[in-house]
Each structure stands twice: as structure tokens, then as C-alpha cells.
């Protein structure tokens, strides 16, 4: 009498083939959803962001929470290559290019605002002097050069982003699958030197990332009054949550600020910026305390705009 033997579960060829087939089917379904989302987002639609106006700018929550824009010191900018900036159960955000600063964030948010003033499918046409004045900058030759270089930085920086709904289905996916191309912070620009006119090309897929009010509103007038870049960074973070009392560990805030030194060296800059946000009435009662997990954390109360 012969006895049959069965391979262990992890070596059963039929089960392995079935598992591989299921993985391929799931991958194809994800790619199909991502391609459909990209096609829908590529169709010219009104770029309407409720709440954005001359005194307020907007930035997607995922971008605002990440370190894609950071208060890095001038002259020091790491080169990213598919760096993971934000990862969670419903989000994966990666970026490639030279580290972007809070100055770049100002330019980007102002460019997005101008896109909302254009007709569907049109590109904003801007005078460089007016653009600089809109950010509270002077119109010197050095400022023109700074603006042009910063525009190139934004055009060269690309992200890969995939966001999912609570049920696990793909909400949108750009750059994470072969069927979808990466997303540039600014799709490009044309510059006419004799007139000083820029034509901006904002990728229409940004409209989907801003959809469903998944963005933070930034008080533009108060931002232009800030003296410290870390204050600008924290202002964006505050706006991503509707919670009145907000808490963040100093380790998380240090990492988000792309600060490579020690926490104790980062703390004075953080305290200075928290006081600036309090003075501008963006937050109230900021403090640094020990959390229940015995870690240093910053705590503040968010004030309404």
C-alpha cells in the first residue's frame, strides 16, 4: 500500500500558482483604477478651491504634512531620489529632485492660486513683477533671478503619490504604476524675456488631489509677516487638522523640518516659531511638555481663521 505525501503549505505548487494569479489580478485592477483616475483628472475642469482668495492660499493636506517643502537653510539642499516623504495605510508619497524650501512653497501656493483664476484648460499668464509683489517681494534683479531659478526647481521636482479610500480602493495614483506618469510640482513654464511674462503649466491632475476639500487654507497676509521659515512650515501643518488641541512630538517636527541636528538644538528654533504663530493669532497657548509616552511634544490650540 502506497501512502501519498503532501507538500507543506508554503511549497504546494498549486497554491503558489493560485497566489501568484491572485496577485497579478489585484495588480491589474489597481493599475486599471489608477489609469482611469489619471484619465479623468487629465480632462480640463474648473480648478475651483472654496476658501482660496487674495488673502488665503491652499495646499493639499498630504503635501502640507510632509517635508517636501521644509525650512532648510539657504545653500543646503539635499538631492532626493524617490525619497518616501509620507507613508501610511491610505497614502504613499515619494519625491525626486532638490529639496524644496519654504520660499518654494510660497511660489507654488501663489501659482496654484493664479491657476484658480484662469479659465478651464487655460494657463495663467503672469508678469514677473506682479508675481513677486503678490508674495511681498521686491522687484530687484536679484529677486527676478531668484524667482526664475525657483521656478526651474519646482518644474524639476516630481512626486509619486497614491491615495486610497477607507475601504482600500484607489482614490488616485500617479507615478507608482507603469500606466501612470509622475506628477511635477509645476508642469513647466514659458518665459518671454523682453516682456517679463511667464506662462505657467500646472498639471491638471492637481485638481483631483485638491478635491473633496482635502487641503489646508493658509492665511496669506499672516504668512507674509513671518520672519522665520519654521513658522511658515508649522502654519501649513496647523491647517491640516480641524482638531482644536494639536500635539506633535519634537522628533516628528524635527524630521519634518529636515533638521539633522539634535532635538535639544532644534527646540529653541521651535519655541521661537511657536511664539511667532501665537503673536500672529494662528495658535494659542503653545508649550512643550512630556507626553504620556515620556517623549517631548509640542502642544497648542488652533485658532480659527
PDB file of C-alpha atoms in Angstrom:
ATOM      1  CA  UNK A   1       0.000   0.000   0.000  1.00  0.00           C
ATOM      2  CA  UNK A   2       1.402   3.318  -1.021  1.00  0.00           C
ATOM      3  CA  UNK A   3       0.936   6.433   1.031  1.00  0.00           C
ATOM      4  CA  UNK A   4       0.577   9.861  -0.511  1.00  0.00           C
ATOM      5  CA  UNK A   5       2.547  12.757   0.794  1.00  0.00           C
ATOM      6  CA  UNK A   6       1.549  16.367   0.595  1.00  0.00           C
ATOM      7  CA  UNK A   7       3.968  19.243   0.341  1.00  0.00           C
ATOM      8  CA  UNK A   8       3.982  21.801   3.140  1.00  0.00           C
ATOM      9  CA  UNK A   9       1.547  24.658   2.575  1.00  0.00           C
ATOM     10  CA  UNK A  10       4.235  27.163   1.588  1.00  0.00           C
ATOM     11  CA  UNK A  11       5.653  24.709  -1.042  1.00  0.00           C
ATOM     12  CA  UNK A  12       2.412  23.497  -2.627  1.00  0.00           C
ATOM     13  CA  UNK A  13       2.775  24.359  -6.347  1.00  0.00           C
ATOM     14  CA  UNK A  14      -0.960  24.704  -6.964  1.00  0.00           C
ATOM     15  CA  UNK A  15      -1.354  27.080  -4.055  1.00  0.00           C
ATOM     16  CA  UNK A  16       1.670  29.074  -5.163  1.00  0.00           C
ATOM     17  CA  UNK A  17       0.271  29.413  -8.681  1.00  0.00           C
ATOM     18  CA  UNK A  18      -3.105  30.471  -7.301  1.00  0.00           C
ATOM     19  CA  UNK A  19      -1.465  33.047  -5.043  1.00  0.00           C
ATOM     20  CA  UNK A  20       0.588  34.438  -7.939  1.00  0.00           C
ATOM     21  CA  UNK A  21      -2.533  34.642 -10.128  1.00  0.00           C
ATOM     22  CA  UNK A  22      -4.431  36.497  -7.424  1.00  0.00           C
ATOM     23  CA  UNK A  23      -1.567  38.952  -7.003  1.00  0.00           C
ATOM     24  CA  UNK A  24      -1.456  39.609 -10.758  1.00  0.00           C
ATOM     25  CA  UNK A  25      -5.234  40.161 -10.845  1.00  0.00           C
ATOM     26  CA  UNK A  26      -5.046  42.573  -7.920  1.00  0.00           C
ATOM     27  CA  UNK A  27      -2.172  44.449  -9.564  1.00  0.00           C
ATOM     28  CA  UNK A  28      -4.080  44.753 -12.852  1.00  0.00           C
ATOM     29  CA  UNK A  29      -7.174  46.006 -11.030  1.00  0.00           C
ATOM     30  CA  UNK A  30      -5.111  48.616  -9.175  1.00  0.00           C
ATOM     31  CA  UNK A  31      -3.447  49.746 -12.410  1.00  0.00           C
ATOM     32  CA  UNK A  32      -6.822  49.985 -14.165  1.00  0.00           C
ATOM     33  CA  UNK A  33      -8.221  52.156 -11.381  1.00  0.00           C
ATOM     34  CA  UNK A  34      -5.098  54.332 -11.416  1.00  0.00           C
ATOM     35  CA  UNK A  35      -5.278  54.758 -15.201  1.00  0.00           C
ATOM     36  CA  UNK A  36      -8.983  55.656 -15.012  1.00  0.00           C
ATOM     37  CA  UNK A  37      -8.272  58.207 -12.280  1.00  0.00           C
ATOM     38  CA  UNK A  38      -5.492  59.753 -14.351  1.00  0.00           C
ATOM     39  CA  UNK A  39      -7.669  59.965 -17.468  1.00  0.00           C
ATOM     40  CA  UNK A  40     -10.447  61.633 -15.510  1.00  0.00           C
ATOM     41  CA  UNK A  41      -8.053  64.114 -13.903  1.00  0.00           C
ATOM     42  CA  UNK A  42      -6.446  64.967 -17.266  1.00  0.00           C
ATOM     43  CA  UNK A  43      -9.757  66.275 -18.604  1.00  0.00           C
ATOM     44  CA  UNK A  44      -9.848  70.085 -18.295  1.00  0.00           C
ATOM     45  CA  UNK A  45     -12.163  71.016 -15.430  1.00  0.00           C
ATOM     46  CA  UNK A  46     -12.632  74.199 -13.410  1.00  0.00           C
ATOM     47  CA  UNK A  47      -9.856  74.477 -10.828  1.00  0.00           C
ATOM     48  CA  UNK A  48     -12.126  75.662  -8.024  1.00  0.00           C
ATOM     49  CA  UNK A  49     -10.914  75.683  -4.413  1.00  0.00           C
ATOM     50  CA  UNK A  50     -13.519  77.002  -1.946  1.00  0.00           C
ATOM     51  CA  UNK A  51     -11.928  79.397   0.529  1.00  0.00           C
ATOM     52  CA  UNK A  52      -8.981  80.415  -1.632  1.00  0.00           C
ATOM     53  CA  UNK A  53      -8.824  84.120  -2.478  1.00  0.00           C
ATOM     54  CA  UNK A  54      -6.491  87.118  -2.393  1.00  0.00           C
ATOM     55  CA  UNK A  55      -5.929  86.682   1.361  1.00  0.00           C
ATOM     56  CA  UNK A  56      -5.808  82.877   1.517  1.00  0.00           C
ATOM     57  CA  UNK A  57      -3.834  80.195  -0.270  1.00  0.00           C
ATOM     58  CA  UNK A  58      -4.272  76.414  -0.285  1.00  0.00           C
ATOM     59  CA  UNK A  59      -2.034  73.364  -0.122  1.00  0.00           C
ATOM     60  CA  UNK A  60      -3.066  69.662  -0.206  1.00  0.00           C
ATOM     61  CA  UNK A  61      -3.016  68.050   3.231  1.00  0.00           C
ATOM     62  CA  UNK A  62      -0.625  65.296   2.192  1.00  0.00           C
ATOM     63  CA  UNK A  63       1.867  67.828   0.818  1.00  0.00           C
ATOM     64  CA  UNK A  64       1.485  70.104   3.849  1.00  0.00           C
ATOM     65  CA  UNK A  65       2.087  67.271   6.316  1.00  0.00           C
ATOM     66  CA  UNK A  66       5.190  66.051   4.517  1.00  0.00           C
ATOM     67  CA  UNK A  67       8.697  67.501   4.264  1.00  0.00           C
ATOM     68  CA  UNK A  68       8.555  68.122   0.509  1.00  0.00           C
ATOM     69  CA  UNK A  69       8.668  71.805   1.456  1.00  0.00           C
ATOM     70  CA  UNK A  70      10.863  72.387   4.509  1.00  0.00           C
ATOM     71  CA  UNK A  71      12.559  75.268   6.357  1.00  0.00           C
ATOM     72  CA  UNK A  72      16.032  74.261   5.190  1.00  0.00           C
ATOM     73  CA  UNK A  73      18.854  76.725   5.427  1.00  0.00           C
ATOM     74  CA  UNK A  74      19.811  78.522   2.237  1.00  0.00           C
ATOM     75  CA  UNK A  75      22.557  76.855   0.267  1.00  0.00           C
ATOM     76  CA  UNK A  76      21.911  73.424   1.798  1.00  0.00           C
ATOM     77  CA  UNK A  77      19.581  71.278  -0.273  1.00  0.00           C
ATOM     78  CA  UNK A  78      19.792  67.509  -0.383  1.00  0.00           C
ATOM     79  CA  UNK A  79      19.077  65.727  -3.672  1.00  0.00           C
ATOM     80  CA  UNK A  80      16.178  63.297  -3.290  1.00  0.00           C
ATOM     81  CA  UNK A  81      15.782  60.162  -5.390  1.00  0.00           C
ATOM     82  CA  UNK A  82      12.398  58.513  -4.855  1.00  0.00           C
ATOM     83  CA  UNK A  83      12.502  59.532  -1.188  1.00  0.00           C
ATOM     84  CA  UNK A  84       9.480  58.496   0.880  1.00  0.00           C
ATOM     85  CA  UNK A  85       8.031  61.674   2.377  1.00  0.00           C
ATOM     86  CA  UNK A  86       4.799  60.275   3.758  1.00  0.00           C
ATOM     87  CA  UNK A  87       3.596  56.705   4.207  1.00  0.00           C
ATOM     88  CA  UNK A  88       0.524  55.255   5.848  1.00  0.00           C
ATOM     89  CA  UNK A  89      -2.312  52.816   5.313  1.00  0.00           C
ATOM     90  CA  UNK A  90      -4.018  55.194   2.860  1.00  0.00           C
ATOM     91  CA  UNK A  91      -1.125  57.222   1.429  1.00  0.00           C
ATOM     92  CA  UNK A  92       2.266  56.775  -0.178  1.00  0.00           C
ATOM     93  CA  UNK A  93       4.083  59.952  -1.199  1.00  0.00           C
ATOM     94  CA  UNK A  94       7.571  59.951  -2.718  1.00  0.00           C
ATOM     95  CA  UNK A  95       9.599  62.720  -4.345  1.00  0.00           C
ATOM     96  CA  UNK A  96      12.657  63.260  -6.523  1.00  0.00           C
ATOM     97  CA  UNK A  97      14.645  66.443  -7.004  1.00  0.00           C
ATOM     98  CA  UNK A  98      16.466  69.031  -4.929  1.00  0.00           C
ATOM     99  CA  UNK A  99      14.894  69.654  -1.537  1.00  0.00           C
ATOM    100  CA  UNK A 100      12.294  72.417  -1.757  1.00  0.00           C
ATOM    101  CA  UNK A 101      12.219  75.252   0.778  1.00  0.00           C
ATOM    102  CA  UNK A 102       9.501  77.438   2.269  1.00  0.00           C
ATOM    103  CA  UNK A 103      10.335  80.001  -0.435  1.00  0.00           C
ATOM    104  CA  UNK A 104       9.393  77.374  -2.998  1.00  0.00           C
ATOM    105  CA  UNK A 105       6.187  76.733  -1.058  1.00  0.00           C
ATOM    106  CA  UNK A 106       5.281  80.434  -1.359  1.00  0.00           C
ATOM    107  CA  UNK A 107       5.814  80.373  -5.117  1.00  0.00           C
ATOM    108  CA  UNK A 108       3.895  77.127  -5.532  1.00  0.00           C
ATOM    109  CA  UNK A 109       0.884  78.204  -3.488  1.00  0.00           C
ATOM    110  CA  UNK A 110       0.757  81.551  -5.305  1.00  0.00           C
ATOM    111  CA  UNK A 111       0.932  79.753  -8.669  1.00  0.00           C
ATOM    112  CA  UNK A 112      -1.939  77.450  -7.656  1.00  0.00           C
ATOM    113  CA  UNK A 113      -3.978  80.480  -6.629  1.00  0.00           C
ATOM    114  CA  UNK A 114      -3.401  82.073 -10.041  1.00  0.00           C
ATOM    115  CA  UNK A 115      -4.451  78.804 -11.710  1.00  0.00           C
ATOM    116  CA  UNK A 116      -7.832  79.114  -9.985  1.00  0.00           C
ATOM    117  CA  UNK A 117      -8.301  82.493 -11.684  1.00  0.00           C
ATOM    118  CA  UNK A 118      -7.777  81.019 -15.183  1.00  0.00           C
ATOM    119  CA  UNK A 119     -10.467  79.509 -17.384  1.00  0.00           C
ATOM    120  CA  UNK A 120     -10.678  75.685 -17.585  1.00  0.00           C
ATOM    121  CA  UNK A 121      -7.848  74.380 -19.753  1.00  0.00           C
ATOM    122  CA  UNK A 122      -6.042  77.745 -19.807  1.00  0.00           C
ATOM    123  CA  UNK A 123      -2.643  78.516 -18.297  1.00  0.00           C
ATOM    124  CA  UNK A 124      -2.011  81.512 -16.022  1.00  0.00           C
ATOM    125  CA  UNK A 125      -0.137  84.299 -17.794  1.00  0.00           C
ATOM    126  CA  UNK A 126       1.694  86.435 -15.267  1.00  0.00           C
ATOM    127  CA  UNK A 127       4.017  89.396 -15.117  1.00  0.00           C
ATOM    128  CA  UNK A 128       7.054  88.527 -13.013  1.00  0.00           C
ATOM    129  CA  UNK A 129       6.957  91.861 -11.143  1.00  0.00           C
ATOM    130  CA  UNK A 130       3.288  91.360 -10.223  1.00  0.00           C
ATOM    131  CA  UNK A 131       4.045  87.796  -9.166  1.00  0.00           C
ATOM    132  CA  UNK A 132       6.793  88.944  -6.804  1.00  0.00           C
ATOM    133  CA  UNK A 133       4.643  91.723  -5.350  1.00  0.00           C
ATOM    134  CA  UNK A 134       1.915  89.163  -4.705  1.00  0.00           C
ATOM    135  CA  UNK A 135       4.375  87.338  -2.442  1.00  0.00           C
ATOM    136  CA  UNK A 136       5.522  90.505  -0.675  1.00  0.00           C
ATOM    137  CA  UNK A 137       8.852  90.546  -2.519  1.00  0.00           C
ATOM    138  CA  UNK A 138      10.721  93.418  -4.106  1.00  0.00           C
ATOM    139  CA  UNK A 139      11.335  93.631  -7.848  1.00  0.00           C
ATOM    140  CA  UNK A 140      15.125  93.835  -7.917  1.00  0.00           C
ATOM    141  CA  UNK A 141      17.295  91.981 -10.389  1.00  0.00           C
ATOM    142  CA  UNK A 142      18.278  89.525  -7.667  1.00  0.00           C
ATOM    143  CA  UNK A 143      14.594  88.799  -6.984  1.00  0.00           C
ATOM    144  CA  UNK A 144      13.934  88.134 -10.681  1.00  0.00           C
ATOM    145  CA  UNK A 145      16.867  85.730 -10.778  1.00  0.00           C
ATOM    146  CA  UNK A 146      15.671  84.030  -7.566  1.00  0.00           C
ATOM    147  CA  UNK A 147      12.164  83.617  -8.990  1.00  0.00           C
ATOM    148  CA  UNK A 148      13.391  82.108 -12.245  1.00  0.00           C
ATOM    149  CA  UNK A 149      15.700  79.618 -10.531  1.00  0.00           C
ATOM    150  CA  UNK A 150      12.946  78.653  -8.091  1.00  0.00           C
ATOM    151  CA  UNK A 151      10.526  78.066 -10.972  1.00  0.00           C
ATOM    152  CA  UNK A 152      13.059  75.680 -12.505  1.00  0.00           C
ATOM    153  CA  UNK A 153      13.449  73.885  -9.165  1.00  0.00           C
ATOM    154  CA  UNK A 154       9.696  73.329  -8.966  1.00  0.00           C
ATOM    155  CA  UNK A 155       9.498  72.125 -12.562  1.00  0.00           C
ATOM    156  CA  UNK A 156      12.284  69.593 -11.907  1.00  0.00           C
ATOM    157  CA  UNK A 157      10.790  68.219  -8.687  1.00  0.00           C
ATOM    158  CA  UNK A 158       8.399  65.326  -9.298  1.00  0.00           C
ATOM    159  CA  UNK A 159       6.292  63.264  -6.929  1.00  0.00           C
ATOM    160  CA  UNK A 160       4.738  59.809  -6.961  1.00  0.00           C
ATOM    161  CA  UNK A 161       1.548  59.694  -4.949  1.00  0.00           C
ATOM    162  CA  UNK A 162      -1.097  57.084  -4.313  1.00  0.00           C
ATOM    163  CA  UNK A 163      -4.063  57.718  -2.048  1.00  0.00           C
ATOM    164  CA  UNK A 164      -6.689  55.184  -1.084  1.00  0.00           C
ATOM    165  CA  UNK A 165     -10.184  55.405   0.322  1.00  0.00           C
ATOM    166  CA  UNK A 166     -11.063  53.923   3.694  1.00  0.00           C
ATOM    167  CA  UNK A 167     -12.248  50.720   2.026  1.00  0.00           C
ATOM    168  CA  UNK A 168      -8.827  50.254   0.414  1.00  0.00           C
ATOM    169  CA  UNK A 169      -9.757  51.169  -3.161  1.00  0.00           C
ATOM    170  CA  UNK A 170      -7.528  53.589  -5.041  1.00  0.00           C
ATOM    171  CA  UNK A 171      -8.624  57.215  -4.970  1.00  0.00           C
ATOM    172  CA  UNK A 172      -5.857  58.399  -7.295  1.00  0.00           C
ATOM    173  CA  UNK A 173      -2.410  57.124  -8.199  1.00  0.00           C
ATOM    174  CA  UNK A 174       0.295  58.986 -10.112  1.00  0.00           C
ATOM    175  CA  UNK A 175       3.772  57.626 -10.781  1.00  0.00           C
ATOM    176  CA  UNK A 176       3.506  54.430  -8.726  1.00  0.00           C
ATOM    177  CA  UNK A 177       2.497  52.173 -11.635  1.00  0.00           C
ATOM    178  CA  UNK A 178       3.815  51.849 -15.213  1.00  0.00           C
ATOM    179  CA  UNK A 179       0.465  53.120 -16.546  1.00  0.00           C
ATOM    180  CA  UNK A 180       0.747  56.477 -14.790  1.00  0.00           C
ATOM    181  CA  UNK A 181       3.368  59.169 -15.185  1.00  0.00           C
ATOM    182  CA  UNK A 182       4.977  61.086 -12.329  1.00  0.00           C
ATOM    183  CA  UNK A 183       3.484  64.390 -11.196  1.00  0.00           C
ATOM    184  CA  UNK A 184       5.664  67.544 -11.357  1.00  0.00           C
ATOM    185  CA  UNK A 185       5.143  70.264  -8.784  1.00  0.00           C
ATOM    186  CA  UNK A 186       4.879  72.665 -11.733  1.00  0.00           C
ATOM    187  CA  UNK A 187       4.394  71.075 -15.152  1.00  0.00           C
ATOM    188  CA  UNK A 188       6.657  73.685 -16.702  1.00  0.00           C
ATOM    189  CA  UNK A 189       6.641  77.296 -17.784  1.00  0.00           C
ATOM    190  CA  UNK A 190       7.371  79.515 -20.755  1.00  0.00           C
ATOM    191  CA  UNK A 191       9.187  82.783 -20.221  1.00  0.00           C
ATOM    192  CA  UNK A 192       9.270  85.751 -22.573  1.00  0.00           C
ATOM    193  CA  UNK A 193      12.339  87.759 -21.582  1.00  0.00           C
ATOM    194  CA  UNK A 194      11.538  91.060 -23.394  1.00  0.00           C
ATOM    195  CA  UNK A 195       8.201  91.411 -21.579  1.00  0.00           C
ATOM    196  CA  UNK A 196       8.995  89.556 -18.339  1.00  0.00           C
ATOM    197  CA  UNK A 197       5.905  87.371 -18.837  1.00  0.00           C
ATOM    198  CA  UNK A 198       5.580  83.802 -17.561  1.00  0.00           C
ATOM    199  CA  UNK A 199       3.052  81.268 -18.793  1.00  0.00           C
ATOM    200  CA  UNK A 200       2.654  78.575 -16.163  1.00  0.00           C
ATOM    201  CA  UNK A 201       1.675  74.997 -16.945  1.00  0.00           C
ATOM    202  CA  UNK A 202       0.007  73.465 -13.901  1.00  0.00           C
ATOM    203  CA  UNK A 203      -0.683  69.755 -14.329  1.00  0.00           C
ATOM    204  CA  UNK A 204      -4.494  69.308 -14.295  1.00  0.00           C
ATOM    205  CA  UNK A 205      -4.111  66.246 -12.069  1.00  0.00           C
ATOM    206  CA  UNK A 206      -3.514  68.571  -9.127  1.00  0.00           C
ATOM    207  CA  UNK A 207      -7.226  69.401  -9.247  1.00  0.00           C
ATOM    208  CA  UNK A 208      -8.015  65.862  -8.125  1.00  0.00           C
ATOM    209  CA  UNK A 209      -5.517  65.974  -5.258  1.00  0.00           C
ATOM    210  CA  UNK A 210      -7.210  69.170  -4.053  1.00  0.00           C
ATOM    211  CA  UNK A 211     -10.696  67.649  -4.485  1.00  0.00           C
ATOM    212  CA  UNK A 212     -13.127  66.997  -1.633  1.00  0.00           C
ATOM    213  CA  UNK A 213     -11.546  69.891   0.273  1.00  0.00           C
ATOM    214  CA  UNK A 214      -8.535  67.783   1.168  1.00  0.00           C
ATOM    215  CA  UNK A 215      -6.370  70.843   1.619  1.00  0.00           C
ATOM    216  CA  UNK A 216      -5.256  73.323   4.227  1.00  0.00           C
ATOM    217  CA  UNK A 217      -6.072  77.001   3.906  1.00  0.00           C
ATOM    218  CA  UNK A 218      -3.151  79.311   4.640  1.00  0.00           C
ATOM    219  CA  UNK A 219      -3.672  82.882   5.834  1.00  0.00           C
ATOM    220  CA  UNK A 220      -1.578  84.660   3.218  1.00  0.00           C
ATOM    221  CA  UNK A 221      -1.361  88.049   4.925  1.00  0.00           C
ATOM    222  CA  UNK A 222      -0.084  86.496   8.148  1.00  0.00           C
ATOM    223  CA  UNK A 223       2.341  84.251   6.262  1.00  0.00           C
ATOM    224  CA  UNK A 224       3.934  87.242   4.563  1.00  0.00           C
ATOM    225  CA  UNK A 225       4.556  88.781   8.003  1.00  0.00           C
ATOM    226  CA  UNK A 226       6.519  85.797   9.307  1.00  0.00           C
ATOM    227  CA  UNK A 227      10.223  86.196   9.938  1.00  0.00           C
ATOM    228  CA  UNK A 228      11.071  82.535  10.428  1.00  0.00           C
ATOM    229  CA  UNK A 229      10.746  79.741   7.878  1.00  0.00           C
ATOM    230  CA  UNK A 230       9.920  77.201  10.584  1.00  0.00           C
ATOM    231  CA  UNK A 231       6.896  79.341  11.450  1.00  0.00           C
ATOM    232  CA  UNK A 232       5.723  79.043   7.840  1.00  0.00           C
ATOM    233  CA  UNK A 233       6.215  75.294   7.962  1.00  0.00           C
ATOM    234  CA  UNK A 234       4.205  74.973  11.167  1.00  0.00           C
ATOM    235  CA  UNK A 235       1.464  77.210   9.781  1.00  0.00           C
ATOM    236  CA  UNK A 236       0.892  74.691   6.980  1.00  0.00           C
ATOM    237  CA  UNK A 237       0.841  71.808   9.461  1.00  0.00           C
ATOM    238  CA  UNK A 238      -1.681  73.521  11.745  1.00  0.00           C
ATOM    239  CA  UNK A 239      -4.092  73.902   8.842  1.00  0.00           C
ATOM    240  CA  UNK A 240      -4.176  70.180   8.006  1.00  0.00           C
ATOM    241  CA  UNK A 241      -6.181  69.267  11.109  1.00  0.00           C
ATOM    242  CA  UNK A 242      -9.501  70.570  12.380  1.00  0.00           C
ATOM    243  CA  UNK A 243      -8.587  69.500  15.925  1.00  0.00           C
ATOM    244  CA  UNK A 244      -8.581  72.416  18.327  1.00  0.00           C
ATOM    245  CA  UNK A 245      -5.843  70.946  20.513  1.00  0.00           C
ATOM    246  CA  UNK A 246      -2.921  69.691  18.446  1.00  0.00           C
ATOM    247  CA  UNK A 247       0.067  67.684  19.630  1.00  0.00           C
ATOM    248  CA  UNK A 248       3.227  66.629  17.794  1.00  0.00           C
ATOM    249  CA  UNK A 249       6.370  65.009  19.119  1.00  0.00           C
ATOM    250  CA  UNK A 250       9.551  67.018  18.737  1.00  0.00           C
ATOM    251  CA  UNK A 251      11.133  64.084  16.899  1.00  0.00           C
ATOM    252  CA  UNK A 252       8.399  64.226  14.240  1.00  0.00           C
ATOM    253  CA  UNK A 253       8.616  68.017  13.936  1.00  0.00           C
ATOM    254  CA  UNK A 254      12.410  67.858  13.657  1.00  0.00           C
ATOM    255  CA  UNK A 255      12.264  65.210  10.934  1.00  0.00           C
ATOM    256  CA  UNK A 256       9.572  67.124   9.043  1.00  0.00           C
ATOM    257  CA  UNK A 257      11.740  70.266   9.159  1.00  0.00           C
ATOM    258  CA  UNK A 258      14.654  68.261   7.653  1.00  0.00           C
ATOM    259  CA  UNK A 259      16.700  69.268  10.693  1.00  0.00           C
ATOM    260  CA  UNK A 260      19.656  66.902  11.096  1.00  0.00           C
ATOM    261  CA  UNK A 261      20.928  68.102  14.477  1.00  0.00           C
ATOM    262  CA  UNK A 262      19.931  67.140  17.990  1.00  0.00           C
ATOM    263  CA  UNK A 263      16.463  67.674  19.426  1.00  0.00           C
ATOM    264  CA  UNK A 264      17.851  69.966  22.130  1.00  0.00           C
ATOM    265  CA  UNK A 265      19.372  72.177  19.427  1.00  0.00           C
ATOM    266  CA  UNK A 266      16.120  72.173  17.457  1.00  0.00           C
ATOM    267  CA  UNK A 267      13.993  73.140  20.450  1.00  0.00           C
ATOM    268  CA  UNK A 268      14.970  76.867  20.663  1.00  0.00           C
ATOM    269  CA  UNK A 269      14.037  77.410  16.997  1.00  0.00           C
ATOM    270  CA  UNK A 270      10.749  75.603  17.553  1.00  0.00           C
ATOM    271  CA  UNK A 271       9.892  77.676  20.625  1.00  0.00           C
ATOM    272  CA  UNK A 272      10.705  80.879  18.756  1.00  0.00           C
ATOM    273  CA  UNK A 273       8.409  79.923  15.876  1.00  0.00           C
ATOM    274  CA  UNK A 274       5.584  78.843  18.178  1.00  0.00           C
ATOM    275  CA  UNK A 275       5.717  82.255  19.827  1.00  0.00           C
ATOM    276  CA  UNK A 276       5.581  83.913  16.407  1.00  0.00           C
ATOM    277  CA  UNK A 277       2.483  81.895  15.475  1.00  0.00           C
ATOM    278  CA  UNK A 278       0.922  82.877  18.793  1.00  0.00           C
ATOM    279  CA  UNK A 279       1.685  86.562  18.172  1.00  0.00           C
ATOM    280  CA  UNK A 280       0.027  86.323  14.753  1.00  0.00           C
ATOM    281  CA  UNK A 281      -3.004  84.632  16.386  1.00  0.00           C
ATOM    282  CA  UNK A 282      -2.689  81.402  14.418  1.00  0.00           C
ATOM    283  CA  UNK A 283      -2.329  79.325  17.587  1.00  0.00           C
ATOM    284  CA  UNK A 284      -2.742  79.960  21.310  1.00  0.00           C
ATOM    285  CA  UNK A 285      -1.048  78.701  24.483  1.00  0.00           C
ATOM    286  CA  UNK A 286       1.857  76.867  22.815  1.00  0.00           C
ATOM    287  CA  UNK A 287       4.051  74.810  25.109  1.00  0.00           C
ATOM    288  CA  UNK A 288       6.497  71.934  25.151  1.00  0.00           C
ATOM    289  CA  UNK A 289       5.802  69.150  27.622  1.00  0.00           C
ATOM    290  CA  UNK A 290       6.408  65.479  28.345  1.00  0.00           C
ATOM    291  CA  UNK A 291       3.850  63.168  26.743  1.00  0.00           C
ATOM    292  CA  UNK A 292       2.279  60.096  28.324  1.00  0.00           C
ATOM    293  CA  UNK A 293       4.928  58.074  26.438  1.00  0.00           C
ATOM    294  CA  UNK A 294       7.662  60.098  28.174  1.00  0.00           C
ATOM    295  CA  UNK A 295       8.584  61.968  24.980  1.00  0.00           C
ATOM    296  CA  UNK A 296       8.920  65.693  24.362  1.00  0.00           C
ATOM    297  CA  UNK A 297       5.957  67.077  22.458  1.00  0.00           C
ATOM    298  CA  UNK A 298       4.711  70.470  21.321  1.00  0.00           C
ATOM    299  CA  UNK A 299       1.117  71.342  22.185  1.00  0.00           C
ATOM    300  CA  UNK A 300      -1.000  74.260  21.047  1.00  0.00           C
ATOM    301  CA  UNK A 301      -4.575  75.372  20.456  1.00  0.00           C
ATOM    302  CA  UNK A 302      -5.552  76.053  16.857  1.00  0.00           C
ATOM    303  CA  UNK A 303      -7.373  79.355  16.352  1.00  0.00           C
ATOM    304  CA  UNK A 304      -9.969  79.842  13.620  1.00  0.00           C
ATOM    305  CA  UNK A 305      -9.034  81.959  10.615  1.00  0.00           C
TER     306      UNK A 305
END
